[in-house]
Amino acid sequence: MFRQVRRFSLVAGVALAAMLTVQVAQATPPAHAPAHGWRAKHDPNYHGYKGYTGREWERDYGISGGRCNRDEVGTVVGAVIGGAIGSTVAKGDSRIIAILAGATIGAIVGREIGRDMNDSDRACMGHALEIGTSGQRIAWNGANPGLEYSMTLGDGFERDGQSCRRFTIERELDGRNARERAAACRTGEGQWRLVSS
């Protein structure tokens, strides 16, 4: 009997030692629940979205496909304004979305176009300026039913050492169209300001 207990103890000890030396396997997150930053660290083919000035962006919010996802943009902008990710944005190099700065958009692109724009619309414009390509058209729905904006990116230029871009912005509501040409310059990390062209 004593021999059986000793043999059992020996087997149990060896099994326990083997379990303690086994390395924990790192699991890849499933596609439906990706880990934040996992793709950039582990996918050799992932390079983010290269911006107009060379900066890489983690998300494009639909800009590459020609349609800004205003709902996603609104969630991010709301979190920034609400302070949920303000500390990340304050660092500058970690900005997660580009935005067209300033509330005076109507003064430059025309009152008809700018009067119904809010922070989400300015973020769609800013991110389009940041990662869209020349000649590309980006569209999105405005806050009001039937309101649609579209922006066609033009050529780039420099002004006072800042990278700038020309663009055409259109607004359609209830069959009425308004169209303006404008320009914006990149004033900071992910911030664009309208300028007279």
Tab-separated table of N, CA and C in Angstrom, residues 55-195:
chain	number	residue	atom	x	y	z
A	55	ARG	N	1.621	61.037	-42.754
A	55	ARG	CA	1.274	60.426	-41.469
A	55	ARG	C	0.385	59.213	-41.722
A	56	GLU	N	0.563	58.157	-40.918
A	56	GLU	CA	-0.286	56.971	-41.049
A	56	GLU	C	-1.427	57.038	-40.050
A	57	TRP	N	-2.598	56.624	-40.503
A	57	TRP	CA	-3.809	56.625	-39.682
A	57	TRP	C	-4.292	55.195	-39.529
A	58	GLU	N	-4.757	54.848	-38.356
A	58	GLU	CA	-5.252	53.504	-38.062
A	58	GLU	C	-6.565	53.225	-38.798
A	59	ARG	N	-7.448	54.216	-38.869
A	59	ARG	CA	-8.789	54.029	-39.455
A	59	ARG	C	-8.998	55.017	-40.597
A	60	ASP	N	-9.816	54.637	-41.558
A	60	ASP	CA	-10.135	55.573	-42.642
A	60	ASP	C	-11.591	56.021	-42.614
A	61	TYR	N	-12.419	55.412	-41.772
A	61	TYR	CA	-13.835	55.772	-41.612
A	61	TYR	C	-14.574	55.793	-42.951
A	62	GLY	N	-14.166	54.924	-43.880
A	62	GLY	CA	-14.839	54.788	-45.167
A	62	GLY	C	-14.323	55.707	-46.256
A	63	ILE	N	-13.404	56.603	-45.945
A	63	ILE	CA	-12.914	57.586	-46.917
A	63	ILE	C	-12.319	56.895	-48.146
A	64	SER	N	-11.525	55.862	-47.957
A	64	SER	CA	-10.889	55.174	-49.092
A	64	SER	C	-11.921	54.618	-50.062
A	65	GLY	N	-13.081	54.247	-49.556
A	65	GLY	CA	-14.154	53.720	-50.390
A	65	GLY	C	-15.068	54.791	-50.963
A	66	GLY	N	-14.819	56.073	-50.636
A	66	GLY	CA	-15.603	57.167	-51.194
A	66	GLY	C	-16.829	57.564	-50.392
A	67	ARG	N	-17.000	57.002	-49.207
A	67	ARG	CA	-18.173	57.329	-48.397
A	67	ARG	C	-17.752	57.431	-46.936
A	68	CYS	N	-17.838	58.624	-46.355
A	68	CYS	CA	-17.478	58.811	-44.952
A	68	CYS	C	-18.569	58.211	-44.062
A	69	ASN	N	-18.176	57.381	-43.118
A	69	ASN	CA	-19.122	56.779	-42.178
A	69	ASN	C	-19.372	57.776	-41.050
A	70	ARG	N	-20.373	58.607	-41.235
A	70	ARG	CA	-20.665	59.700	-40.313
A	70	ARG	C	-21.006	59.204	-38.912
A	71	ASP	N	-21.639	58.044	-38.799
A	71	ASP	CA	-21.979	57.507	-37.477
A	71	ASP	C	-20.720	57.174	-36.679
A	72	GLU	N	-19.768	56.491	-37.325
A	72	GLU	CA	-18.507	56.176	-36.640
A	72	GLU	C	-17.745	57.447	-36.295
A	73	VAL	N	-17.684	58.363	-37.251
A	73	VAL	CA	-16.991	59.633	-37.035
A	73	VAL	C	-17.638	60.390	-35.882
A	74	GLY	N	-18.962	60.416	-35.846
A	74	GLY	CA	-19.671	61.114	-34.773
A	74	GLY	C	-19.382	60.523	-33.410
A	75	THR	N	-19.261	59.211	-33.343
A	75	THR	CA	-18.936	58.555	-32.073
A	75	THR	C	-17.550	58.973	-31.596
A	76	VAL	N	-16.586	58.984	-32.506
A	76	VAL	CA	-15.220	59.367	-32.142
A	76	VAL	C	-15.160	60.838	-31.747
A	77	VAL	N	-15.785	61.698	-32.543
A	77	VAL	CA	-15.774	63.131	-32.241
A	77	VAL	C	-16.484	63.397	-30.919
A	78	GLY	N	-17.590	62.711	-30.680
A	78	GLY	CA	-18.305	62.879	-29.412
A	78	GLY	C	-17.466	62.464	-28.224
A	79	ALA	N	-16.701	61.389	-28.389
A	79	ALA	CA	-15.831	60.941	-27.298
A	79	ALA	C	-14.714	61.940	-27.051
A	80	VAL	N	-14.184	62.532	-28.126
A	80	VAL	CA	-13.128	63.537	-27.971
A	80	VAL	C	-13.682	64.757	-27.256
A	81	ILE	N	-14.827	65.227	-27.704
A	81	ILE	CA	-15.429	66.412	-27.087
A	81	ILE	C	-15.830	66.115	-25.655
A	82	GLY	N	-16.322	64.920	-25.408
A	82	GLY	CA	-16.735	64.540	-24.063
A	82	GLY	C	-15.581	64.234	-23.131
A	83	GLY	N	-14.386	64.172	-23.655
A	83	GLY	CA	-13.212	63.956	-22.823
A	83	GLY	C	-12.838	62.504	-22.628
A	84	ALA	N	-13.604	61.584	-23.210
A	84	ALA	CA	-13.314	60.165	-23.003
A	84	ALA	C	-11.951	59.778	-23.553
A	85	ILE	N	-11.558	60.384	-24.672
A	85	ILE	CA	-10.235	60.095	-25.213
A	85	ILE	C	-9.454	61.383	-25.423
A	86	GLY	N	-9.796	62.398	-24.693
A	86	GLY	CA	-9.131	63.687	-24.818
A	86	GLY	C	-7.657	63.634	-24.518
A	87	SER	N	-7.262	62.815	-23.570
A	87	SER	CA	-5.841	62.731	-23.241
A	87	SER	C	-5.050	62.147	-24.401
A	88	THR	N	-5.644	61.237	-25.158
A	88	THR	CA	-4.969	60.676	-26.326
A	88	THR	C	-4.801	61.741	-27.394
A	89	VAL	N	-5.858	62.523	-27.623
A	89	VAL	CA	-5.806	63.554	-28.642
A	89	VAL	C	-4.833	64.648	-28.238
A	90	ALA	N	-4.766	64.956	-26.959
A	90	ALA	CA	-3.897	66.024	-26.490
A	90	ALA	C	-2.426	65.727	-26.749
A	91	LYS	N	-2.057	64.464	-26.870
A	91	LYS	CA	-0.667	64.105	-27.130
A	91	LYS	C	-0.245	64.474	-28.547
A	92	GLY	N	-1.199	64.763	-29.425
A	92	GLY	CA	-0.867	65.197	-30.777
A	92	GLY	C	-0.595	64.053	-31.725
A	93	ASP	N	0.444	63.284	-31.481
A	93	ASP	CA	0.806	62.236	-32.420
A	93	ASP	C	-0.120	61.035	-32.336
A	94	SER	N	-1.026	61.015	-31.392
A	94	SER	CA	-1.947	59.892	-31.245
A	94	SER	C	-3.360	60.233	-31.709
A	95	ARG	N	-3.543	61.359	-32.370
A	95	ARG	CA	-4.880	61.759	-32.821
A	95	ARG	C	-5.464	60.638	-33.670
A	96	ILE	N	-6.721	60.289	-33.406
A	96	ILE	CA	-7.300	59.146	-34.106
A	96	ILE	C	-8.204	59.538	-35.262
A	97	ILE	N	-8.476	60.831	-35.422
A	97	ILE	CA	-9.253	61.291	-36.565
A	97	ILE	C	-8.849	62.719	-36.889
A	98	ALA	N	-8.781	63.012	-38.166
A	98	ALA	CA	-8.492	64.378	-38.584
A	98	ALA	C	-9.799	65.164	-38.558
A	99	ILE	N	-9.704	66.454	-38.352
A	99	ILE	CA	-10.911	67.275	-38.296
A	99	ILE	C	-10.634	68.635	-38.911
A	100	LEU	N	-11.650	69.199	-39.508
A	100	LEU	CA	-11.579	70.548	-40.035
A	100	LEU	C	-11.883	71.471	-38.872
A	101	ALA	N	-10.899	72.233	-38.435
A	101	ALA	CA	-11.041	73.059	-37.239
A	101	ALA	C	-11.796	74.345	-37.539
A	102	GLY	N	-12.389	74.891	-36.507
A	102	GLY	CA	-13.043	76.189	-36.608
A	102	GLY	C	-14.517	76.091	-36.907
A	103	ALA	N	-15.260	76.976	-36.310
A	103	ALA	CA	-16.712	76.980	-36.482
A	103	ALA	C	-17.156	77.958	-37.557
A	104	THR	N	-16.222	78.638	-38.205
A	104	THR	CA	-16.578	79.660	-39.191
A	104	THR	C	-16.613	79.104	-40.605
A	105	ILE	N	-17.001	77.870	-40.741
A	105	ILE	CA	-16.987	77.213	-42.047
A	105	ILE	C	-17.883	77.938	-43.058
A	106	GLY	N	-19.007	78.474	-42.610
A	106	GLY	CA	-19.927	79.159	-43.509
A	106	GLY	C	-19.344	80.407	-44.123
A	107	ALA	N	-18.407	81.040	-43.447
A	107	ALA	CA	-17.807	82.263	-43.967
A	107	ALA	C	-16.915	81.988	-45.170
A	108	ILE	N	-16.370	80.791	-45.254
A	108	ILE	CA	-15.446	80.488	-46.344
A	108	ILE	C	-16.089	79.641	-47.429
A	109	VAL	N	-16.826	78.603	-47.075
A	109	VAL	CA	-17.409	77.743	-48.108
A	109	VAL	C	-18.816	78.173	-48.496
A	110	GLY	N	-19.297	79.228	-47.938
A	110	GLY	CA	-20.618	79.712	-48.303
A	110	GLY	C	-21.655	79.355	-47.264
A	111	ARG	N	-22.506	80.301	-47.025
A	111	ARG	CA	-23.517	80.135	-45.980
A	111	ARG	C	-24.464	78.975	-46.269
A	112	GLU	N	-24.834	78.813	-47.516
A	112	GLU	CA	-25.776	77.751	-47.894
A	112	GLU	C	-25.220	76.371	-47.553
A	113	ILE	N	-23.944	76.168	-47.789
A	113	ILE	CA	-23.336	74.863	-47.524
A	113	ILE	C	-23.030	74.687	-46.048
A	114	GLY	N	-22.482	75.691	-45.405
A	114	GLY	CA	-21.990	75.555	-44.044
A	114	GLY	C	-23.011	75.640	-42.933
A	115	ARG	N	-24.218	76.091	-43.217
A	115	ARG	CA	-25.160	76.369	-42.120
A	115	ARG	C	-25.611	75.142	-41.336
A	116	ASP	N	-25.688	73.983	-41.956
A	116	ASP	CA	-26.146	72.783	-41.250
A	116	ASP	C	-25.004	71.855	-40.837
A	117	MET	N	-23.764	72.262	-41.064
A	117	MET	CA	-22.633	71.391	-40.723
A	117	MET	C	-22.384	71.383	-39.221
A	118	ASN	N	-22.054	70.197	-38.719
A	118	ASN	CA	-21.697	70.078	-37.303
A	118	ASN	C	-20.321	69.414	-37.195
A	119	ASP	N	-19.946	69.026	-35.983
A	119	ASP	CA	-18.614	68.445	-35.763
A	119	ASP	C	-18.376	67.178	-36.582
A	120	SER	N	-19.402	66.351	-36.745
A	120	SER	CA	-19.237	65.116	-37.529
A	120	SER	C	-18.958	65.440	-38.991
A	121	ASP	N	-19.645	66.449	-39.529
A	121	ASP	CA	-19.415	66.848	-40.918
A	121	ASP	C	-18.007	67.413	-41.094
A	122	ARG	N	-17.570	68.227	-40.137
A	122	ARG	CA	-16.212	68.781	-40.207
A	122	ARG	C	-15.163	67.669	-40.083
A	123	ALA	N	-15.467	66.641	-39.290
A	123	ALA	CA	-14.534	65.511	-39.176
A	123	ALA	C	-14.477	64.730	-40.491
A	124	CYS	N	-15.614	64.548	-41.149
A	124	CYS	CA	-15.603	63.887	-42.464
A	124	CYS	C	-14.759	64.694	-43.447
A	125	MET	N	-14.923	66.011	-43.435
A	125	MET	CA	-14.126	66.856	-44.324
A	125	MET	C	-12.637	66.762	-43.981
A	126	GLY	N	-12.313	66.871	-42.706
A	126	GLY	CA	-10.912	66.839	-42.292
A	126	GLY	C	-10.240	65.520	-42.607
A	127	HIS	N	-10.936	64.423	-42.354
A	127	HIS	CA	-10.330	63.113	-42.622
A	127	HIS	C	-10.230	62.870	-44.131
A	128	ALA	N	-11.184	63.406	-44.897
A	128	ALA	CA	-11.088	63.312	-46.356
A	128	ALA	C	-9.873	64.094	-46.853
A	129	LEU	N	-9.666	65.299	-46.313
A	129	LEU	CA	-8.490	66.084	-46.686
A	129	LEU	C	-7.208	65.348	-46.318
A	130	GLU	N	-7.241	64.649	-45.206
A	130	GLU	CA	-6.051	63.971	-44.697
A	130	GLU	C	-5.697	62.720	-45.497
A	131	ILE	N	-6.667	61.850	-45.807
A	131	ILE	CA	-6.298	60.577	-46.445
A	131	ILE	C	-6.907	60.343	-47.824
A	132	GLY	N	-7.738	61.253	-48.302
A	132	GLY	CA	-8.292	61.102	-49.641
A	132	GLY	C	-7.245	61.406	-50.708
A	133	THR	N	-7.481	60.943	-51.916
A	133	THR	CA	-6.551	61.181	-53.018
A	133	THR	C	-7.101	62.258	-53.946
A	134	SER	N	-6.219	62.944	-54.642
A	134	SER	CA	-6.641	63.997	-55.570
A	134	SER	C	-7.583	63.416	-56.614
A	135	GLY	N	-8.676	64.109	-56.855
A	135	GLY	CA	-9.690	63.661	-57.799
A	135	GLY	C	-10.745	62.759	-57.190
A	136	GLN	N	-10.535	62.301	-55.969
A	136	GLN	CA	-11.486	61.398	-55.312
A	136	GLN	C	-12.703	62.177	-54.801
A	137	ARG	N	-13.867	61.557	-54.940
A	137	ARG	CA	-15.114	62.119	-54.419
A	137	ARG	C	-15.513	61.328	-53.183
A	138	ILE	N	-15.790	62.039	-52.089
A	138	ILE	CA	-16.222	61.420	-50.838
A	138	ILE	C	-17.579	62.010	-50.487
A	139	ALA	N	-18.547	61.164	-50.182
A	139	ALA	CA	-19.898	61.627	-49.854
A	139	ALA	C	-20.283	61.145	-48.464
A	140	TRP	N	-21.250	61.830	-47.852
A	140	TRP	CA	-21.808	61.401	-46.571
A	140	TRP	C	-23.151	62.081	-46.368
A	141	ASN	N	-23.980	61.451	-45.550
A	141	ASN	CA	-25.281	62.017	-45.212
A	141	ASN	C	-25.117	63.002	-44.072
A	142	GLY	N	-25.827	64.120	-44.160
A	142	GLY	CA	-25.814	65.103	-43.085
A	142	GLY	C	-26.755	64.679	-41.970
A	143	ALA	N	-26.860	65.536	-40.958
A	143	ALA	CA	-27.688	65.222	-39.792
A	143	ALA	C	-29.180	65.255	-40.111
A	144	ASN	N	-29.586	66.121	-41.010
A	144	ASN	CA	-31.010	66.246	-41.346
A	144	ASN	C	-31.407	65.234	-42.417
A	145	PRO	N	-32.629	64.712	-42.362
A	145	PRO	CA	-33.088	63.763	-43.388
A	145	PRO	C	-33.004	64.386	-44.785
A	146	GLY	N	-32.451	63.648	-45.725
A	146	GLY	CA	-32.340	64.115	-47.100
A	146	GLY	C	-31.135	64.998	-47.378
A	147	LEU	N	-30.383	65.346	-46.358
A	147	LEU	CA	-29.207	66.208	-46.528
A	147	LEU	C	-27.995	65.348	-46.870
A	148	GLU	N	-27.336	65.669	-47.964
A	148	GLU	CA	-26.138	64.934	-48.355
A	148	GLU	C	-25.045	65.910	-48.764
A	149	TYR	N	-23.841	65.597	-48.326
A	149	TYR	CA	-22.655	66.365	-48.699
A	149	TYR	C	-21.767	65.492	-49.565
A	150	SER	N	-21.030	66.126	-50.453
A	150	SER	CA	-19.973	65.425	-51.181
A	150	SER	C	-18.810	66.391	-51.353
A	151	MET	N	-17.645	65.816	-51.383
A	151	MET	CA	-16.423	66.610	-51.452
A	151	MET	C	-15.508	65.960	-52.474
A	152	THR	N	-15.026	66.740	-53.427
A	152	THR	CA	-14.084	66.243	-54.420
A	152	THR	C	-12.750	66.929	-54.174
A	153	LEU	N	-11.736	66.122	-53.942
A	153	LEU	CA	-10.423	66.657	-53.593
A	153	LEU	C	-9.663	67.097	-54.831
A	154	GLY	N	-9.022	68.241	-54.712
A	154	GLY	CA	-8.242	68.791	-55.817
A	154	GLY	C	-6.752	68.668	-55.569
A	155	ASP	N	-6.019	69.555	-56.228
A	155	ASP	CA	-4.563	69.516	-56.126
A	155	ASP	C	-4.077	70.113	-54.810
A	156	GLY	N	-2.824	69.831	-54.506
A	156	GLY	CA	-2.212	70.342	-53.290
A	156	GLY	C	-1.292	71.512	-53.585
A	157	PHE	N	-1.001	72.285	-52.552
A	157	PHE	CA	-0.062	73.398	-52.666
A	157	PHE	C	0.480	73.705	-51.275
A	158	GLU	N	1.492	74.546	-51.203
A	158	GLU	CA	2.047	74.945	-49.910
A	158	GLU	C	1.813	76.427	-49.698
A	159	ARG	N	1.540	76.777	-48.450
A	159	ARG	CA	1.370	78.184	-48.075
A	159	ARG	C	1.997	78.364	-46.697
A	160	ASP	N	2.946	79.249	-46.602
A	160	ASP	CA	3.631	79.531	-45.334
A	160	ASP	C	4.156	78.253	-44.672
A	161	GLY	N	4.689	77.345	-45.472
A	161	GLY	CA	5.260	76.112	-44.946
A	161	GLY	C	4.246	75.042	-44.563
A	162	GLN	N	2.972	75.287	-44.843
A	162	GLN	CA	1.933	74.308	-44.505
A	162	GLN	C	1.446	73.603	-45.762
A	163	SER	N	1.125	72.320	-45.621
A	163	SER	CA	0.536	71.558	-46.720
A	163	SER	C	-0.931	71.936	-46.833
A	164	CYS	N	-1.363	72.255	-48.052
A	164	CYS	CA	-2.741	72.696	-48.287
A	164	CYS	C	-3.342	71.896	-49.440
A	165	ARG	N	-4.666	71.895	-49.506
A	165	ARG	CA	-5.378	71.214	-50.591
A	165	ARG	C	-6.585	72.033	-51.010
A	166	ARG	N	-6.842	72.001	-52.303
A	166	ARG	CA	-8.077	72.592	-52.826
A	166	ARG	C	-9.127	71.485	-52.887
A	167	PHE	N	-10.391	71.892	-52.829
A	167	PHE	CA	-11.475	70.917	-52.921
A	167	PHE	C	-12.752	71.622	-53.346
A	168	THR	N	-13.692	70.822	-53.794
A	168	THR	CA	-15.037	71.306	-54.105
A	168	THR	C	-15.985	70.607	-53.151
A	169	ILE	N	-16.844	71.390	-52.508
A	169	ILE	CA	-17.823	70.823	-51.569
A	169	ILE	C	-19.218	71.084	-52.127
A	170	GLU	N	-20.064	70.069	-52.056
A	170	GLU	CA	-21.446	70.199	-52.530
A	170	GLU	C	-22.406	69.789	-51.428
A	171	ARG	N	-23.547	70.438	-51.425
A	171	ARG	CA	-24.609	70.139	-50.460
A	171	ARG	C	-25.905	69.988	-51.237
A	172	GLU	N	-26.632	68.907	-50.959
A	172	GLU	CA	-27.927	68.699	-51.609
A	172	GLU	C	-28.980	68.454	-50.541
A	173	LEU	N	-30.069	69.192	-50.626
A	173	LEU	CA	-31.191	69.030	-49.704
A	173	LEU	C	-32.474	69.348	-50.448
A	174	ASP	N	-33.402	68.412	-50.431
A	174	ASP	CA	-34.708	68.594	-51.082
A	174	ASP	C	-34.575	69.029	-52.541
A	175	GLY	N	-33.624	68.434	-53.258
A	175	GLY	CA	-33.455	68.728	-54.671
A	175	GLY	C	-32.716	70.022	-54.961
A	176	ARG	N	-32.346	70.765	-53.940
A	176	ARG	CA	-31.597	72.017	-54.130
A	176	ARG	C	-30.114	71.753	-53.889
A	177	ASN	N	-29.307	72.187	-54.846
A	177	ASN	CA	-27.863	71.969	-54.758
A	177	ASN	C	-27.131	73.282	-54.526
A	178	ALA	N	-26.073	73.205	-53.768
A	178	ALA	CA	-25.147	74.326	-53.598
A	178	ALA	C	-23.746	73.757	-53.759
A	179	ARG	N	-22.883	74.534	-54.398
A	179	ARG	CA	-21.530	74.049	-54.681
A	179	ARG	C	-20.543	75.193	-54.504
A	180	GLU	N	-19.432	74.905	-53.842
A	180	GLU	CA	-18.393	75.916	-53.619
A	180	GLU	C	-17.024	75.282	-53.785
A	181	ARG	N	-16.081	76.095	-54.217
A	181	ARG	CA	-14.677	75.684	-54.230
A	181	ARG	C	-14.000	76.348	-53.051
A	182	ALA	N	-13.105	75.601	-52.413
A	182	ALA	CA	-12.422	76.130	-51.235
A	182	ALA	C	-11.056	75.468	-51.116
A	183	ALA	N	-10.334	75.853	-50.074
A	183	ALA	CA	-9.025	75.266	-49.784
A	183	ALA	C	-8.846	75.211	-48.278
A	184	ALA	N	-8.008	74.292	-47.845
A	184	ALA	CA	-7.705	74.158	-46.419
A	184	ALA	C	-6.230	73.810	-46.276
A	185	CYS	N	-5.642	74.265	-45.166
A	185	CYS	CA	-4.238	73.972	-44.875
A	185	CYS	C	-4.148	73.192	-43.577
A	186	ARG	N	-3.194	72.297	-43.531
A	186	ARG	CA	-2.978	71.477	-42.339
A	186	ARG	C	-2.210	72.311	-41.329
A	187	THR	N	-2.839	72.573	-40.180
A	187	THR	CA	-2.242	73.452	-39.177
A	187	THR	C	-1.636	72.694	-38.007
A	188	GLY	N	-1.926	71.451	-37.892
A	188	GLY	CA	-1.404	70.661	-36.781
A	188	GLY	C	-1.654	69.201	-37.049
A	189	GLU	N	-1.371	68.384	-36.068
A	189	GLU	CA	-1.543	66.946	-36.198
A	189	GLU	C	-3.016	66.620	-36.391
A	190	GLY	N	-3.408	66.376	-37.638
A	190	GLY	CA	-4.786	66.015	-37.925
A	190	GLY	C	-5.758	67.175	-37.925
A	191	GLN	N	-5.268	68.404	-37.938
A	191	GLN	CA	-6.171	69.558	-37.974
A	191	GLN	C	-5.970	70.334	-39.269
A	192	TRP	N	-7.082	70.681	-39.883
A	192	TRP	CA	-7.087	71.460	-41.114
A	192	TRP	C	-7.904	72.722	-40.871
A	193	ARG	N	-7.466	73.834	-41.468
A	193	ARG	CA	-8.190	75.092	-41.331
A	193	ARG	C	-8.472	75.630	-42.731
A	194	LEU	N	-9.706	76.071	-42.931
A	194	LEU	CA	-10.083	76.644	-44.217
A	194	LEU	C	-9.315	77.939	-44.449
A	195	VAL	N	-8.902	78.136	-45.694
A	195	VAL	CA	-8.194	79.359	-46.079
A	195	VAL	C	-8.797	79.869	-47.374
